[in-house]
Short mmCIF file of C-alpha atoms in Angstrom, two decimals:
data_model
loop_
_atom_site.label_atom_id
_atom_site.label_comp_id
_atom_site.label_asym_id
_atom_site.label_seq_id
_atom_site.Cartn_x
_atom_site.Cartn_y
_atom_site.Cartn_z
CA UNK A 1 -12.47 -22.35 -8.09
CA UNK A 2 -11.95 -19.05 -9.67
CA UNK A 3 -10.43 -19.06 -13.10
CA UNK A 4 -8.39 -16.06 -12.83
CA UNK A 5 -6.28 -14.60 -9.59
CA UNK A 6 -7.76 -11.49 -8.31
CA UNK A 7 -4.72 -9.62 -9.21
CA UNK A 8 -5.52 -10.83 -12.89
CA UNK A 9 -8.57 -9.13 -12.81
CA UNK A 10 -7.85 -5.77 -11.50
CA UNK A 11 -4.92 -5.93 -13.96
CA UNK A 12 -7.62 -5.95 -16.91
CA UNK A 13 -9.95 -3.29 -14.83
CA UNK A 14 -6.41 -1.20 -14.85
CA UNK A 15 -6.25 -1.66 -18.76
CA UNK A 16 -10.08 -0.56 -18.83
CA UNK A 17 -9.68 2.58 -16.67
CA UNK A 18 -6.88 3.79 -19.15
CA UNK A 19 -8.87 3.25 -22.28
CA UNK A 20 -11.74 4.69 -20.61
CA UNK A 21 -10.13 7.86 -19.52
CA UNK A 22 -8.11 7.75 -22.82
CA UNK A 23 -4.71 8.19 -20.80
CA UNK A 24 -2.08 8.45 -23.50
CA UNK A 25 1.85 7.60 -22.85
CA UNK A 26 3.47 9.87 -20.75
CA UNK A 27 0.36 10.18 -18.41
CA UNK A 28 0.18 9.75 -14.74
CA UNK A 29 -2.08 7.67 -13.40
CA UNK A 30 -3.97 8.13 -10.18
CA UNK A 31 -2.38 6.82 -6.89
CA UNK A 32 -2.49 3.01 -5.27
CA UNK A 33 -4.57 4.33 -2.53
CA UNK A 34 -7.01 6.53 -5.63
CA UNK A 35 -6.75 3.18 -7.15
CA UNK A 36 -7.88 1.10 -4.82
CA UNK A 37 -10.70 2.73 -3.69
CA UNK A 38 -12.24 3.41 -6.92
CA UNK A 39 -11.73 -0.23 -7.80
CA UNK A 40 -13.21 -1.29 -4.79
CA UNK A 41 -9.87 -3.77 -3.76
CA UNK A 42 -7.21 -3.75 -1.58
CA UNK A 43 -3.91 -1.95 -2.35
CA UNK A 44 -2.04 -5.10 -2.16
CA UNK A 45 -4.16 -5.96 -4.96
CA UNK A 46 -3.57 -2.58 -6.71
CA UNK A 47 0.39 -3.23 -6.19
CA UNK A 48 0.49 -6.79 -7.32
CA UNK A 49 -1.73 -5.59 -10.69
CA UNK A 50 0.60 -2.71 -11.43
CA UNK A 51 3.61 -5.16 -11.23
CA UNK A 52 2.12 -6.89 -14.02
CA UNK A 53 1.62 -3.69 -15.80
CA UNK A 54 5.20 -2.64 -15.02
CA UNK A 55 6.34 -6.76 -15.98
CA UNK A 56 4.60 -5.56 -19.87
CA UNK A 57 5.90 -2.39 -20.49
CA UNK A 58 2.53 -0.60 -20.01
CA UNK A 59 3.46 1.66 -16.47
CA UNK A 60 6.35 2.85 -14.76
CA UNK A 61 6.33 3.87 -11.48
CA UNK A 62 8.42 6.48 -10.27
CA UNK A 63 9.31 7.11 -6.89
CA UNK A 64 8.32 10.08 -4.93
CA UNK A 65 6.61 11.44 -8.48
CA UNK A 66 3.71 9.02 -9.35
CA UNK A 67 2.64 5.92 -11.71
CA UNK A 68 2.92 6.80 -15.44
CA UNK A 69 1.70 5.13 -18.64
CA UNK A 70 4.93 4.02 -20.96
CA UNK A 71 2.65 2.32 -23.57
CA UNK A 72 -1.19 1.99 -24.38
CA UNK A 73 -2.15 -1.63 -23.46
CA UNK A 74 -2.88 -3.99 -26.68
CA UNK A 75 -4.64 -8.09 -25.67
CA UNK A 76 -3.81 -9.20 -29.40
CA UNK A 77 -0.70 -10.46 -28.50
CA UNK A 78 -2.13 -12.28 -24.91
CA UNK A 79 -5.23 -12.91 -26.73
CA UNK A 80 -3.36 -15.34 -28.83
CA UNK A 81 -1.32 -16.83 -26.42
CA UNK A 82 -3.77 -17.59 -24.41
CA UNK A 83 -6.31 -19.76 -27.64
CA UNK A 84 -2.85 -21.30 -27.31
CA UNK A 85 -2.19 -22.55 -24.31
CA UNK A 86 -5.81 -22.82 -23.29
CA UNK A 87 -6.37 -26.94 -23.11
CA UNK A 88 -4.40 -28.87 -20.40
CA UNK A 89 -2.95 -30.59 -23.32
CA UNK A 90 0.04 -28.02 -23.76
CA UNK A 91 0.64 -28.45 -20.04
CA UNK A 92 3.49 -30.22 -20.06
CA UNK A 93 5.01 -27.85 -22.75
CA UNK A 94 4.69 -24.50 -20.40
CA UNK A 95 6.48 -26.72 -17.46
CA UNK A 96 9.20 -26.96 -19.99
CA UNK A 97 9.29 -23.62 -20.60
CA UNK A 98 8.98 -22.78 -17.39
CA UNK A 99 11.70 -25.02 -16.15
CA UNK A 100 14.13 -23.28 -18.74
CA UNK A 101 13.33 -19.99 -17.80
CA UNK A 102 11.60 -19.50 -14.21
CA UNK A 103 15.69 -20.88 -12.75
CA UNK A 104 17.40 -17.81 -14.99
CA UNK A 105 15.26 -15.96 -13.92
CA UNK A 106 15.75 -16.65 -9.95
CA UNK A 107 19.61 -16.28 -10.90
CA UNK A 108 19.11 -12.59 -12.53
CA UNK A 109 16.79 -11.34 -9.74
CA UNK A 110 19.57 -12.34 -7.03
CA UNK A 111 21.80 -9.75 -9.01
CA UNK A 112 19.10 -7.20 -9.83
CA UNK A 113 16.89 -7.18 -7.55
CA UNK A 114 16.08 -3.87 -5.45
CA UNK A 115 14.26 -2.86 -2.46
CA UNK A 116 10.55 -2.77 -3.96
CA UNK A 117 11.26 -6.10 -5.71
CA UNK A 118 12.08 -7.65 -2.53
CA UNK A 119 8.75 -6.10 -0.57
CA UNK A 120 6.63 -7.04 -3.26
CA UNK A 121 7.74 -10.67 -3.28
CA UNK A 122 7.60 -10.76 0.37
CA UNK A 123 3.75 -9.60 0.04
CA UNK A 124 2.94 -12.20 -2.19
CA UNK A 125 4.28 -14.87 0.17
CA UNK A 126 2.29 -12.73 3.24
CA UNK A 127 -0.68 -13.40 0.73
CA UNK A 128 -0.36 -16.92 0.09
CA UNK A 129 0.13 -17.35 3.91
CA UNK A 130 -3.26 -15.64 4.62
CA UNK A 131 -4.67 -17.89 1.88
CA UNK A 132 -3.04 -21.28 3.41
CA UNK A 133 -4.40 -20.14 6.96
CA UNK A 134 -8.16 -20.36 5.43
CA UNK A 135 -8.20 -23.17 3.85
CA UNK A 136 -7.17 -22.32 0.34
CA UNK A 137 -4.57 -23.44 -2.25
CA UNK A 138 -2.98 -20.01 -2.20
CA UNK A 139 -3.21 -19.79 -5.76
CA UNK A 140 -3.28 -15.64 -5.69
CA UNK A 141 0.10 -15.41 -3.79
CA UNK A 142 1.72 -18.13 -5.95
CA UNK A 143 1.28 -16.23 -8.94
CA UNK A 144 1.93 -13.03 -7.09
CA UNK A 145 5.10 -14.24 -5.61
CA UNK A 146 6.48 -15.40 -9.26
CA UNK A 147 5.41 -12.46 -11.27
CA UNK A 148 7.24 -10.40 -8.72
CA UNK A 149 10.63 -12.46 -8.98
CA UNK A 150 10.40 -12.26 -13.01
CA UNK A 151 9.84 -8.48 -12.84
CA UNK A 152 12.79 -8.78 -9.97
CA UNK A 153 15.09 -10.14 -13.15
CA UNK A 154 14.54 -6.32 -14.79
CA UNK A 155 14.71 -7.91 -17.92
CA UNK A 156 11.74 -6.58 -20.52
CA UNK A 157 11.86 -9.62 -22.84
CA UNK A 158 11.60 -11.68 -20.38
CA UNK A 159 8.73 -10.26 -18.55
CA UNK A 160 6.82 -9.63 -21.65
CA UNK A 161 7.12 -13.91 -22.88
CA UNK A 162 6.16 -14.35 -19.27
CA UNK A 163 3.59 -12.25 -19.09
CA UNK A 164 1.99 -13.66 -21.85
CA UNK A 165 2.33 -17.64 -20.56
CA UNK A 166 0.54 -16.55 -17.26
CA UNK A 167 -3.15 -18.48 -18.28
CA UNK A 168 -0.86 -21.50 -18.62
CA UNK A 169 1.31 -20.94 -15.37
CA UNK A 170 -2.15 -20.31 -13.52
CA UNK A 171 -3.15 -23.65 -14.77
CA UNK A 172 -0.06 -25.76 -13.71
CA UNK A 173 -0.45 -23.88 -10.33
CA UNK A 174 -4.02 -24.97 -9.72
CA UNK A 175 -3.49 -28.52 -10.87
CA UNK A 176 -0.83 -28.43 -8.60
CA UNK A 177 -1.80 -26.69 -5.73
CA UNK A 178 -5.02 -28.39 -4.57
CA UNK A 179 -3.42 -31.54 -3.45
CA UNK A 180 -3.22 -32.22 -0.37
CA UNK A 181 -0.27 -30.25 1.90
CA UNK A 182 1.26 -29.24 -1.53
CA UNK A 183 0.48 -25.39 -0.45
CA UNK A 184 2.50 -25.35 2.44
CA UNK A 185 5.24 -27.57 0.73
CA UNK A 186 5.11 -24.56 -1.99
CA UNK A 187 5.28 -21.96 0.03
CA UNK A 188 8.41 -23.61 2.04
CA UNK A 189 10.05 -23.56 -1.77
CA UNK A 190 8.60 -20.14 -2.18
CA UNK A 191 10.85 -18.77 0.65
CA UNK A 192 13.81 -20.88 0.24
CA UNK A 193 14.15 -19.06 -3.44
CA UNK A 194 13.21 -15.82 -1.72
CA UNK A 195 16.31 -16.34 1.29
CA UNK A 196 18.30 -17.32 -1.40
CA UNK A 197 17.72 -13.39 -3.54
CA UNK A 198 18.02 -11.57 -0.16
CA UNK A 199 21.35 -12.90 0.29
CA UNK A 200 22.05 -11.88 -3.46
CA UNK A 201 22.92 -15.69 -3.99
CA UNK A 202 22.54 -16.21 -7.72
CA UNK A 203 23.52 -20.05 -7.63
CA UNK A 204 21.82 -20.97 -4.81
CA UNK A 205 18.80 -18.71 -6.04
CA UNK A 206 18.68 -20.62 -9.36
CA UNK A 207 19.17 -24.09 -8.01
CA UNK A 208 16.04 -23.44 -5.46
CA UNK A 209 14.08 -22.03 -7.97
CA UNK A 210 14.79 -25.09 -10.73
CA UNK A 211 13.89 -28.04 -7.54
CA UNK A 212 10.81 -25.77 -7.17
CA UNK A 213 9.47 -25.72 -11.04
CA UNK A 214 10.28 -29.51 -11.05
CA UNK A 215 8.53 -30.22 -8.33
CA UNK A 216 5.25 -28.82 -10.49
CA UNK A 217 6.69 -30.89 -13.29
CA UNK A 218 6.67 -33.95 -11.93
CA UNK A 219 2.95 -33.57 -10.50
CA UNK A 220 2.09 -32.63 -13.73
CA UNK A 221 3.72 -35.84 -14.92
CA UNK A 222 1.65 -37.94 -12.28
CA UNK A 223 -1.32 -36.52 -13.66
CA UNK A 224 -0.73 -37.07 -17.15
CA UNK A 225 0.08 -40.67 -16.58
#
């Protein structure tokens, strides 16, 4: 099993492409389809990384005019969240977290969200579909899919904390995800929180979103028993 989500990695091939062409804030950045062909990847791939870019503060992208660099990208901050969270031990810590702020989140993206929030969410889920229909745990949607709805909550302190928990989401997804007919049971929740932020339903968003985190919680739970 792959350690990190393809998105994950173009994200840091991103963050080496602007140190290696020394891009400086206020910068624009080449386009998703001059992206993804010189990174070799799809530009789903390309979108889903830049959303994490966009989640951090590091890019904005502007519509009609291009993708520009807010902030130069620094790992200290990551780097030390993730020696953190890196044993399975603090597990059950990050569902805690998660479980206080993934359901706020839901409720805030209902309110905020706009058209691009709502496409890119319904990628991920298109993604984790494709993934399902091989075989796989759909581990690259998942974390698609919820890194789109926390950037759909436009709220920059949010996103960054998030942001920097994602090695510990990515493990309570994978410990979650390869049991048996728990992708397609995820994916059900996936779209019941996504129905609920179409229909701009911040209670109903919320509530779907918190039965969804526990859900991970309680697997976790089994596990740890």
């Amino acid at each position: 099993m792959s350690a990190r989500p393809l998105y994950e990695r173009v994200v840091h091939r991103l963050e080496e492409l602007i140190r290696t062409e020394e891009l400086r804030p206020g910068d624009r950045l080449m386009t998703e389809r001059e992206l993804a062909t010189k990174l070799g990847v799809s530009r789903t791939s390309i979108r889903q990384a830049l959303t994490a870019l966009r989640v951090r503060g590091i890019v904005e992208v502007r519509h009609g005019d291009g993708i520009y660099l807010v902030q130069e990208s620094s790992d200290l901050v990551g780097t030390l969240a993730e020696g953190l969270i890196a044993s399975h031990a603090h597990l059950p810590a990050i569902n805690e977290v998660r479980e206080a702020v993934e359901p706020r989140a839901a409720r805030l993206a209902a309110r905020r969200r706009t058209g691009e929030d709502l496409a890119a969410m319904r990628a991920a889920l298109d993604s984790m579909r494709e993934e399902i229909a091989k075989g796989e745990p759909g581990l690259r949607g998942d974390s698609a899919f919820h890194h789109a709805l926390i950037a759909a909550a436009h709220n920059e302190v949010l996103s960054a904390m998030y942001e920097h928990l994602a090695p510990g989401l990515s493990q309570s997804s994978q410990a979650s995800l390869v049991r048996p007919a728990q992708p397609e049971r995820s994916l059900r929740e996936h779209e019941q929180v996504l129905e609920t932020i179409e229909r701009a339903d911040e209670e109903g968003a919320e509530l779907a979103m918190r039965l969804h985190v526990r859900d991970f919680s309680d697997l976790e739970m089994v596990d740890h028993d």
